[in-house]
PDB file of C-alpha atoms in Angstrom:
ATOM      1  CA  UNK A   1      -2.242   0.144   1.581  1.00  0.00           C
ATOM      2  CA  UNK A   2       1.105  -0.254   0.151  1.00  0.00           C
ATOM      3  CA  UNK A   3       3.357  -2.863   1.915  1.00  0.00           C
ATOM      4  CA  UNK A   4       5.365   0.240   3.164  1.00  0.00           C
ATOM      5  CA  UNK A   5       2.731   1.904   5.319  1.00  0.00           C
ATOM      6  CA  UNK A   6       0.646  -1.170   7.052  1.00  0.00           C
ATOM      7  CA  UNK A   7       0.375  -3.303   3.789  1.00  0.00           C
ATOM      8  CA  UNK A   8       3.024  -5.512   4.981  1.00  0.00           C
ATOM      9  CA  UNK A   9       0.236  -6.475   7.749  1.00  0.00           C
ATOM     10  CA  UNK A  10      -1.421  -7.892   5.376  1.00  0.00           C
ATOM     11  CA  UNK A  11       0.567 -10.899   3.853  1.00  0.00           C
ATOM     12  CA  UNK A  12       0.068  -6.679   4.774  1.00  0.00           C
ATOM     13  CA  UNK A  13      10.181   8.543  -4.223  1.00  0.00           C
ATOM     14  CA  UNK A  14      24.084  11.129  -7.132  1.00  0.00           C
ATOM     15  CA  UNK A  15      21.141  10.556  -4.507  1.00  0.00           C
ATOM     16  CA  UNK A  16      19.642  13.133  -2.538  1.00  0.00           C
ATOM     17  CA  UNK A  17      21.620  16.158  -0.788  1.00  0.00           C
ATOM     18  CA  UNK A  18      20.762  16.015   2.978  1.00  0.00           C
ATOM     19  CA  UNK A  19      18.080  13.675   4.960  1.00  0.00           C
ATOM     20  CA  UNK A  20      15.074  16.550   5.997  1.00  0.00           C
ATOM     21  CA  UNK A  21      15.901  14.880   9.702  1.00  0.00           C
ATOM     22  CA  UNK A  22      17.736  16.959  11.840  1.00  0.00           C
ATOM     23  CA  UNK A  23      20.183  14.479  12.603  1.00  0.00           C
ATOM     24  CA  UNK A  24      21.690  11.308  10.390  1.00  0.00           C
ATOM     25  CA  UNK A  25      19.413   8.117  11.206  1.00  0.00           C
ATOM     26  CA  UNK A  26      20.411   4.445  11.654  1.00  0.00           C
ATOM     27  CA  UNK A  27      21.202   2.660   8.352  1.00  0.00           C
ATOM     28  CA  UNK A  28      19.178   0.063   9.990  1.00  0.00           C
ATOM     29  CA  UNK A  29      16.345  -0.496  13.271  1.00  0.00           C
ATOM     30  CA  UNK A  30      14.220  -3.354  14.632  1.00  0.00           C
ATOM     31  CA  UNK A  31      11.201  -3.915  16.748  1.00  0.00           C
ATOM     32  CA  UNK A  32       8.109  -5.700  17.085  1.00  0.00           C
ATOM     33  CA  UNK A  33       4.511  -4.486  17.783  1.00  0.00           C
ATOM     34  CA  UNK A  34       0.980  -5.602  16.673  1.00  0.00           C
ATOM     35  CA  UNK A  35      -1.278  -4.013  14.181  1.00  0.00           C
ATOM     36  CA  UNK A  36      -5.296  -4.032  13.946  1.00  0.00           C
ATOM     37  CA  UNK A  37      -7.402  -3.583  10.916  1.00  0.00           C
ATOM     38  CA  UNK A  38     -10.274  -4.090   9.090  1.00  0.00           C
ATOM     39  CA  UNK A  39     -10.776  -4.369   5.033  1.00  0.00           C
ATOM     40  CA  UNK A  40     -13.644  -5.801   2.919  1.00  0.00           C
ATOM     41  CA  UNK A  41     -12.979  -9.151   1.655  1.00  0.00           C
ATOM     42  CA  UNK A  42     -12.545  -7.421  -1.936  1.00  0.00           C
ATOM     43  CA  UNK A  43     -12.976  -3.804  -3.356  1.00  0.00           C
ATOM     44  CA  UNK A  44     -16.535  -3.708  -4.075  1.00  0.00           C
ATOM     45  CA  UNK A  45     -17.645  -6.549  -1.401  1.00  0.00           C
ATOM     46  CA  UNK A  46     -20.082  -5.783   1.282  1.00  0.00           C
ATOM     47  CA  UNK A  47     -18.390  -8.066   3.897  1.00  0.00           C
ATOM     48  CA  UNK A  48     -15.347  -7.334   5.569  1.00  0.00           C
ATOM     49  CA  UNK A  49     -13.452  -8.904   8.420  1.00  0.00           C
ATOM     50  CA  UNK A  50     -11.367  -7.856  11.393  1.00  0.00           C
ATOM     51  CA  UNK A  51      -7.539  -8.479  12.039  1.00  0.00           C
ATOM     52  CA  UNK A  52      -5.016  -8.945  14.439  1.00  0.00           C
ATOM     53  CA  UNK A  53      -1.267 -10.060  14.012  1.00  0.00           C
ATOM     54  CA  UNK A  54       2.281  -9.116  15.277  1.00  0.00           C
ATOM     55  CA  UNK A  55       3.918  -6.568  13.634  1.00  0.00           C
ATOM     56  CA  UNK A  56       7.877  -7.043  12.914  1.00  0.00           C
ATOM     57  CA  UNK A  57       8.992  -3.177  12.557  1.00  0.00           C
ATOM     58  CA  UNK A  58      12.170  -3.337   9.993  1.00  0.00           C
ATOM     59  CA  UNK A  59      13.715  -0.547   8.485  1.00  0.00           C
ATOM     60  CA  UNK A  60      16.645  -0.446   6.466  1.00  0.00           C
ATOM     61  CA  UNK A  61      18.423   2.417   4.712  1.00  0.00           C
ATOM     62  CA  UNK A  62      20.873   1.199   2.255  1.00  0.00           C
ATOM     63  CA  UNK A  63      22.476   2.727  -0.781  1.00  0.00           C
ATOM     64  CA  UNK A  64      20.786   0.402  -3.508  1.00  0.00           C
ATOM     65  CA  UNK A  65      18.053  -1.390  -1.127  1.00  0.00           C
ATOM     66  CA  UNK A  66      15.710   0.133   1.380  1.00  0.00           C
ATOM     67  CA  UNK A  67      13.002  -1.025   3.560  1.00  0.00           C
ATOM     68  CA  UNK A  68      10.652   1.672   5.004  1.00  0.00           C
ATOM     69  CA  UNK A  69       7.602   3.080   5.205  1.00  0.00           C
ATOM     70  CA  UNK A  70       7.180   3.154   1.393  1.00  0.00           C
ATOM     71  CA  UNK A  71       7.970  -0.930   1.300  1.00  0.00           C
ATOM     72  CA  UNK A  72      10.636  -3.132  -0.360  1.00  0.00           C
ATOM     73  CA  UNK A  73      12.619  -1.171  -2.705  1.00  0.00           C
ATOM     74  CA  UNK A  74      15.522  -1.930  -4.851  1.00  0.00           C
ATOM     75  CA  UNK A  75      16.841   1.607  -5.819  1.00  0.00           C
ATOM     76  CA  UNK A  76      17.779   1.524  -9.485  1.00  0.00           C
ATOM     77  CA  UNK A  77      18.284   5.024 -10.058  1.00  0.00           C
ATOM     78  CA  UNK A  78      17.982   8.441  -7.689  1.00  0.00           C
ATOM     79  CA  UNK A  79      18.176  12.352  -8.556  1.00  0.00           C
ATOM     80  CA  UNK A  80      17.203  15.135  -6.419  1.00  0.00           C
ATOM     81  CA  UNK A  81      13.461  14.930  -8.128  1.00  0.00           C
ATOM     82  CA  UNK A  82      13.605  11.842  -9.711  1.00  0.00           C
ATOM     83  CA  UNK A  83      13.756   8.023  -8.068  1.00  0.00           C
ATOM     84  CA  UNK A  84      13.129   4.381 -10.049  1.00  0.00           C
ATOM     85  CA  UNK A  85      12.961   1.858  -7.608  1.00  0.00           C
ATOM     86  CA  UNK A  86      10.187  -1.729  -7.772  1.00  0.00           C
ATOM     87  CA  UNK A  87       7.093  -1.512  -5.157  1.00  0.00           C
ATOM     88  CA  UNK A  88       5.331  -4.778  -3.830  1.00  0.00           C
ATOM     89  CA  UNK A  89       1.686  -4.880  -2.885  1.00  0.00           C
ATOM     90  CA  UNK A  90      -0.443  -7.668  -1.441  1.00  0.00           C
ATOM     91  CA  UNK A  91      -4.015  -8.158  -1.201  1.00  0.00           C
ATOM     92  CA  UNK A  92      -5.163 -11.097   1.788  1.00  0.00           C
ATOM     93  CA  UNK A  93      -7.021 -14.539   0.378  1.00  0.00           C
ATOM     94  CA  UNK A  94     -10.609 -14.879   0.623  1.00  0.00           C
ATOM     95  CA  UNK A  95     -12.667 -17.677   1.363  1.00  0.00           C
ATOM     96  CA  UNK A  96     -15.838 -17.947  -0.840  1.00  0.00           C
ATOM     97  CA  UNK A  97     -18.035 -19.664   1.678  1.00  0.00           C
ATOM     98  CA  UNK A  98     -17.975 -16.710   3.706  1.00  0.00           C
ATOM     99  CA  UNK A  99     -19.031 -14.752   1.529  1.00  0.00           C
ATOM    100  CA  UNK A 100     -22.578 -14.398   0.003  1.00  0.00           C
ATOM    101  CA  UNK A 101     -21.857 -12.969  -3.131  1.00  0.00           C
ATOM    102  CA  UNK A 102     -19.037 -15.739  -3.841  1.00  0.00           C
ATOM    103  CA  UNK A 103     -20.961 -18.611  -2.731  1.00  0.00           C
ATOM    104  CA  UNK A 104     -20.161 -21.952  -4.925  1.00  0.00           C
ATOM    105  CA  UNK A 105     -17.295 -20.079  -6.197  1.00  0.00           C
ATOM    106  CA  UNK A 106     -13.267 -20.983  -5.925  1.00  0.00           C
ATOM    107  CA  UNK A 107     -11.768 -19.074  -3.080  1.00  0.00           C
ATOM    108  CA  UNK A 108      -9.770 -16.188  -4.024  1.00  0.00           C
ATOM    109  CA  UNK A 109      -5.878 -16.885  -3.272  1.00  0.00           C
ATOM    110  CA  UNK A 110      -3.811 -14.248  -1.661  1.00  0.00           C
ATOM    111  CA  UNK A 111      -1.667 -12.330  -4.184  1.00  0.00           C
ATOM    112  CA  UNK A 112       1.401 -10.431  -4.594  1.00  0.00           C
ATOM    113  CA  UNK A 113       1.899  -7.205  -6.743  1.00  0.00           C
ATOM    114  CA  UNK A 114       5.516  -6.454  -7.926  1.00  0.00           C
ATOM    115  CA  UNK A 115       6.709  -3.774 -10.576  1.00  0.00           C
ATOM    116  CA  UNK A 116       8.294  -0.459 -11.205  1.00  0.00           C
ATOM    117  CA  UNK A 117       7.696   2.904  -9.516  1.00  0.00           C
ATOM    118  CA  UNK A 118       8.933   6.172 -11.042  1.00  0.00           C
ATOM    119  CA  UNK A 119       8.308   8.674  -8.225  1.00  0.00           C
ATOM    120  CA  UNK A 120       8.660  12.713  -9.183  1.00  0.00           C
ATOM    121  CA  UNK A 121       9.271  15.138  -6.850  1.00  0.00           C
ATOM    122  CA  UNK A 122       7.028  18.170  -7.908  1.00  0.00           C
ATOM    123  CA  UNK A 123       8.055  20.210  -4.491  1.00  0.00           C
ATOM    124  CA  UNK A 124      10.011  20.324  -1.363  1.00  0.00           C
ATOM    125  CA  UNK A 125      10.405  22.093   1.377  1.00  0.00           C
ATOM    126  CA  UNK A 126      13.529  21.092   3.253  1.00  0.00           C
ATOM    127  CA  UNK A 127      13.163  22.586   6.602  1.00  0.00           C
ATOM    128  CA  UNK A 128       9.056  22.303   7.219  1.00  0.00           C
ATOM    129  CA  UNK A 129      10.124  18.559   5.618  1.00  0.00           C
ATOM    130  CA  UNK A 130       7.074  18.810   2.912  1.00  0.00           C
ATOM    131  CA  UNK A 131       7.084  17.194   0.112  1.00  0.00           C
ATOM    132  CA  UNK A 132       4.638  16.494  -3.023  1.00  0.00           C
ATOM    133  CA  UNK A 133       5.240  13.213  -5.469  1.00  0.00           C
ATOM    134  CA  UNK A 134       4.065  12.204  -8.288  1.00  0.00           C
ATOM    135  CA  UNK A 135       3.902   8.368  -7.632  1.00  0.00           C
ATOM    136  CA  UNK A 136       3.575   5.935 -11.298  1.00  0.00           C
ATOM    137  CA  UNK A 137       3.751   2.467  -9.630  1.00  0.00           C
ATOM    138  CA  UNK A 138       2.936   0.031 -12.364  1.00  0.00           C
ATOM    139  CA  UNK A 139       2.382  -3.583 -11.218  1.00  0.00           C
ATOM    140  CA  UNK A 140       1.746  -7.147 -11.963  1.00  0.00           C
ATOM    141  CA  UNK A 141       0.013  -9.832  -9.668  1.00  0.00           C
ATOM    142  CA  UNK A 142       0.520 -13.079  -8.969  1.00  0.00           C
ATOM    143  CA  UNK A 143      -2.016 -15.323  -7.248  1.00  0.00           C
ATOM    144  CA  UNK A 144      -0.367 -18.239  -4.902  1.00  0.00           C
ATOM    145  CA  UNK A 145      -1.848 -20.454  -2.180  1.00  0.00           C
ATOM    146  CA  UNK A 146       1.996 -21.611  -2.187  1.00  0.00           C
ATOM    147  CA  UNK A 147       1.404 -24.621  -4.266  1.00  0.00           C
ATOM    148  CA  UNK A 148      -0.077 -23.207  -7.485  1.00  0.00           C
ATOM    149  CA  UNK A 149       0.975 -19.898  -8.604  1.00  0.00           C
ATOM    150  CA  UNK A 150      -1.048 -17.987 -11.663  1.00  0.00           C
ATOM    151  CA  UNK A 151      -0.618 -14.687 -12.950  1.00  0.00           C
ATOM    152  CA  UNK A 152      -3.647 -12.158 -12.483  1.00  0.00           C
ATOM    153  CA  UNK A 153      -2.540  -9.972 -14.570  1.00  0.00           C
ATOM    154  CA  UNK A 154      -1.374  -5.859 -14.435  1.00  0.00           C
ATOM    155  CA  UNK A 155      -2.095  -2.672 -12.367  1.00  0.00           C
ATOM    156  CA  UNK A 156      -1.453   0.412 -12.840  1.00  0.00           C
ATOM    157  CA  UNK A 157      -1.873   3.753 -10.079  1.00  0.00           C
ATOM    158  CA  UNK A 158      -1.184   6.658 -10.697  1.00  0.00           C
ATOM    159  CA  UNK A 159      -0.889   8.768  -7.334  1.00  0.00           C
ATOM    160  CA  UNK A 160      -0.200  12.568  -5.800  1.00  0.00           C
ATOM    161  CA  UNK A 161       0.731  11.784  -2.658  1.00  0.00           C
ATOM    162  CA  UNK A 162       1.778  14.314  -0.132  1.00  0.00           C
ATOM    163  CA  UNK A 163       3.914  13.704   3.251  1.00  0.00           C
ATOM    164  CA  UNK A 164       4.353  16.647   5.554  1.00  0.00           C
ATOM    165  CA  UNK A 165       4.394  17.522   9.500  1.00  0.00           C
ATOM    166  CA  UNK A 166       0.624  19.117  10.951  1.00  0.00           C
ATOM    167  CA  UNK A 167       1.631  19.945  13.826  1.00  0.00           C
ATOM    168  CA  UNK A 168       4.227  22.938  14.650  1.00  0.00           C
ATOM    169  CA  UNK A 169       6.419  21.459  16.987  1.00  0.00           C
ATOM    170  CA  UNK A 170       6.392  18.577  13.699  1.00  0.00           C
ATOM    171  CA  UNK A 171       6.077  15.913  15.672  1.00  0.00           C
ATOM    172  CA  UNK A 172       3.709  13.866  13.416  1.00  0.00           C
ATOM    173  CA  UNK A 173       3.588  12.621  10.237  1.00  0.00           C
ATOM    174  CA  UNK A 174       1.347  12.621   7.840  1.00  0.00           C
ATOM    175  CA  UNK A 175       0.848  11.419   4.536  1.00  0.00           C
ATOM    176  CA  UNK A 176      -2.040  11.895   2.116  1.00  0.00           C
ATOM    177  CA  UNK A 177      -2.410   9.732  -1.277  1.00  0.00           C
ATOM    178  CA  UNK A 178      -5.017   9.779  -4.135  1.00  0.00           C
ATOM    179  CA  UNK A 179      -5.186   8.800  -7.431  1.00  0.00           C
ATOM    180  CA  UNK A 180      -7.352   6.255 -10.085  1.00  0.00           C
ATOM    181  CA  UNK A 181      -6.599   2.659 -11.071  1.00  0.00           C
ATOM    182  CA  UNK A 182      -6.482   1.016 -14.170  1.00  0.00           C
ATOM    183  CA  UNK A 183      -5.907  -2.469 -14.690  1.00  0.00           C
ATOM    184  CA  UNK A 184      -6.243  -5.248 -17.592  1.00  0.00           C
ATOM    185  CA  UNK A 185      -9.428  -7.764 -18.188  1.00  0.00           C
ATOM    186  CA  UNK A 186      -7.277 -10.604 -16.677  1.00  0.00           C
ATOM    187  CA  UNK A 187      -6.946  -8.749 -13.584  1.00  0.00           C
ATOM    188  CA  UNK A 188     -10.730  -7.655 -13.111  1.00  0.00           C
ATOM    189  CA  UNK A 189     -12.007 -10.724 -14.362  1.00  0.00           C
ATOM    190  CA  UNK A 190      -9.717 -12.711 -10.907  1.00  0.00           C
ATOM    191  CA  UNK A 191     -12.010 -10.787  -8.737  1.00  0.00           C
ATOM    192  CA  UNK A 192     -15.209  -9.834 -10.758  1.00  0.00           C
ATOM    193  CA  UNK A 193     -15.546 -12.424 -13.303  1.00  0.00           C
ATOM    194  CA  UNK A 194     -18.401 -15.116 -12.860  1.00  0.00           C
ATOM    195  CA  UNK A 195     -17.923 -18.105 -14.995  1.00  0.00           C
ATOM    196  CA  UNK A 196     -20.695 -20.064 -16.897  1.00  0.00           C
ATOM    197  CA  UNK A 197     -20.385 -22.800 -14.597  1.00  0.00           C
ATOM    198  CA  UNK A 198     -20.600 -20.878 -11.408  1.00  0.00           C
ATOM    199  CA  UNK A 199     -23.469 -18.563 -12.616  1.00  0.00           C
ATOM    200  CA  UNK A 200     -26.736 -18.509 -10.595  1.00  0.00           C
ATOM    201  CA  UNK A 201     -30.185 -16.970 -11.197  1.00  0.00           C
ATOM    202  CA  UNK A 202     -28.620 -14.306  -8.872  1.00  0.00           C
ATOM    203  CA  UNK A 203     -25.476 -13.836 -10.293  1.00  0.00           C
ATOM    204  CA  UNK A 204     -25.382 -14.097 -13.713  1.00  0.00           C
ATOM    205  CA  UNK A 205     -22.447 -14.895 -16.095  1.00  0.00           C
ATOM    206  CA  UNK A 206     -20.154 -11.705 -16.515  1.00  0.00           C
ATOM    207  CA  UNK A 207     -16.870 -11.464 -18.619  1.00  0.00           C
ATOM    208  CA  UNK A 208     -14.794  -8.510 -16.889  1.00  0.00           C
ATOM    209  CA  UNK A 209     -13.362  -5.950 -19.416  1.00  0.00           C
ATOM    210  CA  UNK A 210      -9.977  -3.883 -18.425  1.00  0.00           C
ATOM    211  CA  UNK A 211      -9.651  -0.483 -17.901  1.00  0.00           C
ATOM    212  CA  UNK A 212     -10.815   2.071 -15.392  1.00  0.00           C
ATOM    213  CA  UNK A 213     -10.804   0.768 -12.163  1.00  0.00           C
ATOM    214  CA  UNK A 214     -12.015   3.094  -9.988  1.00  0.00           C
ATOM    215  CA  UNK A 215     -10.097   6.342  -7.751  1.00  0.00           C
ATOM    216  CA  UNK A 216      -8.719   5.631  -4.272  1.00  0.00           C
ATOM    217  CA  UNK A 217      -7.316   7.809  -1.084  1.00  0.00           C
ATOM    218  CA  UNK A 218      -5.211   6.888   1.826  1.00  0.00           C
ATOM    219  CA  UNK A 219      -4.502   9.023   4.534  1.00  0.00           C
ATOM    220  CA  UNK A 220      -1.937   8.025   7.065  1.00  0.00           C
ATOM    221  CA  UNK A 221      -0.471   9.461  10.112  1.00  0.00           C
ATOM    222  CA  UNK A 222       2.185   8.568  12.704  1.00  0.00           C
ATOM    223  CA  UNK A 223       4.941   9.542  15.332  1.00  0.00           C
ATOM    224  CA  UNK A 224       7.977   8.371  17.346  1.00  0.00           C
ATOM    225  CA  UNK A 225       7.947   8.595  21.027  1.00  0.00           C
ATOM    226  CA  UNK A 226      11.590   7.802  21.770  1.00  0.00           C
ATOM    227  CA  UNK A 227      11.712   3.652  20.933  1.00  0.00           C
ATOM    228  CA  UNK A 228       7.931   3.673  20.571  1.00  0.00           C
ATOM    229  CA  UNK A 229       6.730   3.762  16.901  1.00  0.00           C
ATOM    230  CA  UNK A 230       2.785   4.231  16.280  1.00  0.00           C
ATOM    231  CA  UNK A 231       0.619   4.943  13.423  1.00  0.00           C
ATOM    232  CA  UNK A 232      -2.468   4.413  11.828  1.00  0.00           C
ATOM    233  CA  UNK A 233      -4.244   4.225   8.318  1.00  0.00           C
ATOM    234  CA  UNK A 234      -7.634   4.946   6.051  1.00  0.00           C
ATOM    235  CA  UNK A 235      -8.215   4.062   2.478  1.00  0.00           C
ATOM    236  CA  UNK A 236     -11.651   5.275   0.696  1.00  0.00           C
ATOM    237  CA  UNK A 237     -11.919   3.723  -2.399  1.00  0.00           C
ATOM    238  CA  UNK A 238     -14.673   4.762  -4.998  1.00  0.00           C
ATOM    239  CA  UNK A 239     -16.145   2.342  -7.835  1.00  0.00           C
ATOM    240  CA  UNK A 240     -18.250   4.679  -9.439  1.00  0.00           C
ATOM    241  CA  UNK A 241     -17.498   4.505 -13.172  1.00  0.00           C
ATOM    242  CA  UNK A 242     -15.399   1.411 -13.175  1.00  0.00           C
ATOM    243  CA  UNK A 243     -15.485  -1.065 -16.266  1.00  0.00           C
ATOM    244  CA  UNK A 244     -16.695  -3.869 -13.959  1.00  0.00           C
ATOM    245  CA  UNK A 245     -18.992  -1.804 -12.271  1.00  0.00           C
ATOM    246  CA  UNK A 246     -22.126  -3.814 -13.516  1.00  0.00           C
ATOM    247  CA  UNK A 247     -20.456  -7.112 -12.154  1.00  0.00           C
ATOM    248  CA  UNK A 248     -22.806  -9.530  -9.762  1.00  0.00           C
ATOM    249  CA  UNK A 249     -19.871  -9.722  -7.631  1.00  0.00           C
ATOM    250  CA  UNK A 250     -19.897  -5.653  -6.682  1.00  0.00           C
ATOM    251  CA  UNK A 251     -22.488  -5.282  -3.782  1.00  0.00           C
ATOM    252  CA  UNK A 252     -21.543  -1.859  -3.147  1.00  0.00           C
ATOM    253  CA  UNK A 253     -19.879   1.477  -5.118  1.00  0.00           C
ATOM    254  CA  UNK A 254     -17.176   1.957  -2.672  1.00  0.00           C
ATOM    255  CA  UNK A 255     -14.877   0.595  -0.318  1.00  0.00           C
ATOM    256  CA  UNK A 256     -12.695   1.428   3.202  1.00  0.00           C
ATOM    257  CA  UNK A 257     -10.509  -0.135   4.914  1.00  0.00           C
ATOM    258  CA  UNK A 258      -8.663   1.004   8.174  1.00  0.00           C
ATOM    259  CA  UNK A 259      -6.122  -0.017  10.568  1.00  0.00           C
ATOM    260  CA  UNK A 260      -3.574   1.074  13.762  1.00  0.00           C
ATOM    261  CA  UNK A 261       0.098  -0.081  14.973  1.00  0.00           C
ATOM    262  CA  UNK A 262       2.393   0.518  17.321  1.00  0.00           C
ATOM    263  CA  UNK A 263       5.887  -1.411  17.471  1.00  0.00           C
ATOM    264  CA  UNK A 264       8.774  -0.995  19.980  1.00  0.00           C
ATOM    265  CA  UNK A 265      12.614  -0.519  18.356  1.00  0.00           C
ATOM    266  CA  UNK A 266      14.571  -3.444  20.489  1.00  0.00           C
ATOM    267  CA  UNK A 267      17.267  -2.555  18.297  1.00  0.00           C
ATOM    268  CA  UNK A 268      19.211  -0.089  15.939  1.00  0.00           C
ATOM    269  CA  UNK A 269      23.130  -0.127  14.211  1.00  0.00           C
ATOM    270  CA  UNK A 270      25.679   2.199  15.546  1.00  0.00           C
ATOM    271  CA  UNK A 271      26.153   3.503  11.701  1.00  0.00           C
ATOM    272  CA  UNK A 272      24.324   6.473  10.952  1.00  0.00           C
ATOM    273  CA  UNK A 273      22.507   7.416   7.118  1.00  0.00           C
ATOM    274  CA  UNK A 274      22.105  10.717   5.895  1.00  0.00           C
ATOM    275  CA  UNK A 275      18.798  10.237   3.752  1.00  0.00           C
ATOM    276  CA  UNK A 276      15.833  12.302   2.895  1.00  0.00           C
ATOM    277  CA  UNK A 277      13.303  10.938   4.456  1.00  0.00           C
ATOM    278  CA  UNK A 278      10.511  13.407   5.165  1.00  0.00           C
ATOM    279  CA  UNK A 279       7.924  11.031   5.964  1.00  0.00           C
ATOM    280  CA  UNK A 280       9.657   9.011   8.981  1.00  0.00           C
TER     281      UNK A 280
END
């Protein structure tokens, strides 16, 4: 879930020749919509809860900074198969007492992940608007509750992620993402570590190691009826073989998390973009 597709919910690849769009777009658009999901409390957890909040739909398509599906980026360098740009995730807080496995422990604070993402166009077909990246997002998180801010230390996800058109008249979009997850001790042991003084006859003392963190895939899809943007996401995440895999904390060898929007463009600037941008 990065903060491009419905990530941002949650807190929530010269330049290129011609946009894959058959006409230029706005360099900017605005609307507002709502968005419904549902996500465990933690990857591993066997409790999840529901969500509902507004939406704000922004997208901006500047030269050096762009805001779109793919999130917050700061574009420090483009080529026709190359792009180095920054990439910001967030994960929600959770509150311990609601959860069984985290009972008597501290809450976990909501966090933000920021860092660089090399993306590497491996093909492209212009007019079916296909394309295949090779996404190398490497991040590090920060845990806040907006008084105290830590760090939790770095991720790192690898990803093939493929955004093409299903349907022949291409009216939808659709984007498919997979790829493992590695991360250091510091951050496993934020969500998986049990401290001495919190350990129970149930859940024992553990010291998280880094490494492995298990594989993930996202599929998303979506489509533009006039003013009317909708779209909707699934994540699958598999913790078979990760380092913390033997943690009290994990309840279960996999994860999912799913969710739907729609949002309504109020408003758009006059000045048109050319930009490829396959997966609008």
């Amino acid at each position: 879930m990065r903060a491009g597709t419905l990530a941002a919910a949650l807190l929530a690849a010269g330049g290129f020749a011609l946009s894959a769009n058959a006409e230029p777009l706005p360099k900017w658009e605005l609307g507002l919509g709502a968005t419904a999901f549902t996500l465990p409390d933690y990857r591993g957890s066997d409790e999840r809860r529901g969500y509902v909040w507004p939406l704000p739909f922004f997208v901006y398509r500047g030269e050096s900074v762009r805001v779109d599906r793919q999130g917050v980026r700061g574009i420090f360098f483009e080529s026709d198969r190359v792009q180095f740009d920054f990439s910001i995730y967030g994960t929600p807080p959770v509150d311990s007492s609601k959860n069984q496995a985290r009972q008597g422990m501290p809450d976990l604070a909501p966090t933000l992940e920021i860092g660089p993402l090399v993306t590497i166009t491996l093909y492209r077909d212009r007019p079916a608007q296909d394309q295949l990246d090779l996404r190398l997002p490497m991040r590090y998180a920060i845990a806040t509750d907006f008084s105290h801010a830590h760090g939790a230390g770095w991720v790192f996800n690898p990803q093939l992620a493929l955004n093409t058109r299903p349907d022949l008249r291409g009216r939808w979009n659709l984007g498919v993402t997979t790829g493992p997850i590695f991360a250091t001790s510091k951050y496993h042991e934020y969500y998986y570590g049990v401290d001495p003084g919190f350990a129970t006859p149930d859940r024992p003392a553990y010291s998280a190691r880094g490494g492995y963190s298990g594989w993930m895939g996202l599929v998303s899809l979506s489509r533009r009826y006039g003013k009317l943007w909708i779209g909707g996401f699934a994540r699958y995440d598999s913790l078979s073989g990760a380092v913390f895999e033997d943690s009290p904390l994990v309840r279960r060898s996999f994860s999912w998390m799913a969710g739907i929007a729609g949002a309504w463009i109020i408003a758009e600037s006059d000045r048109k973009v050319d930009v490829f941008e396959p997966y609008y």
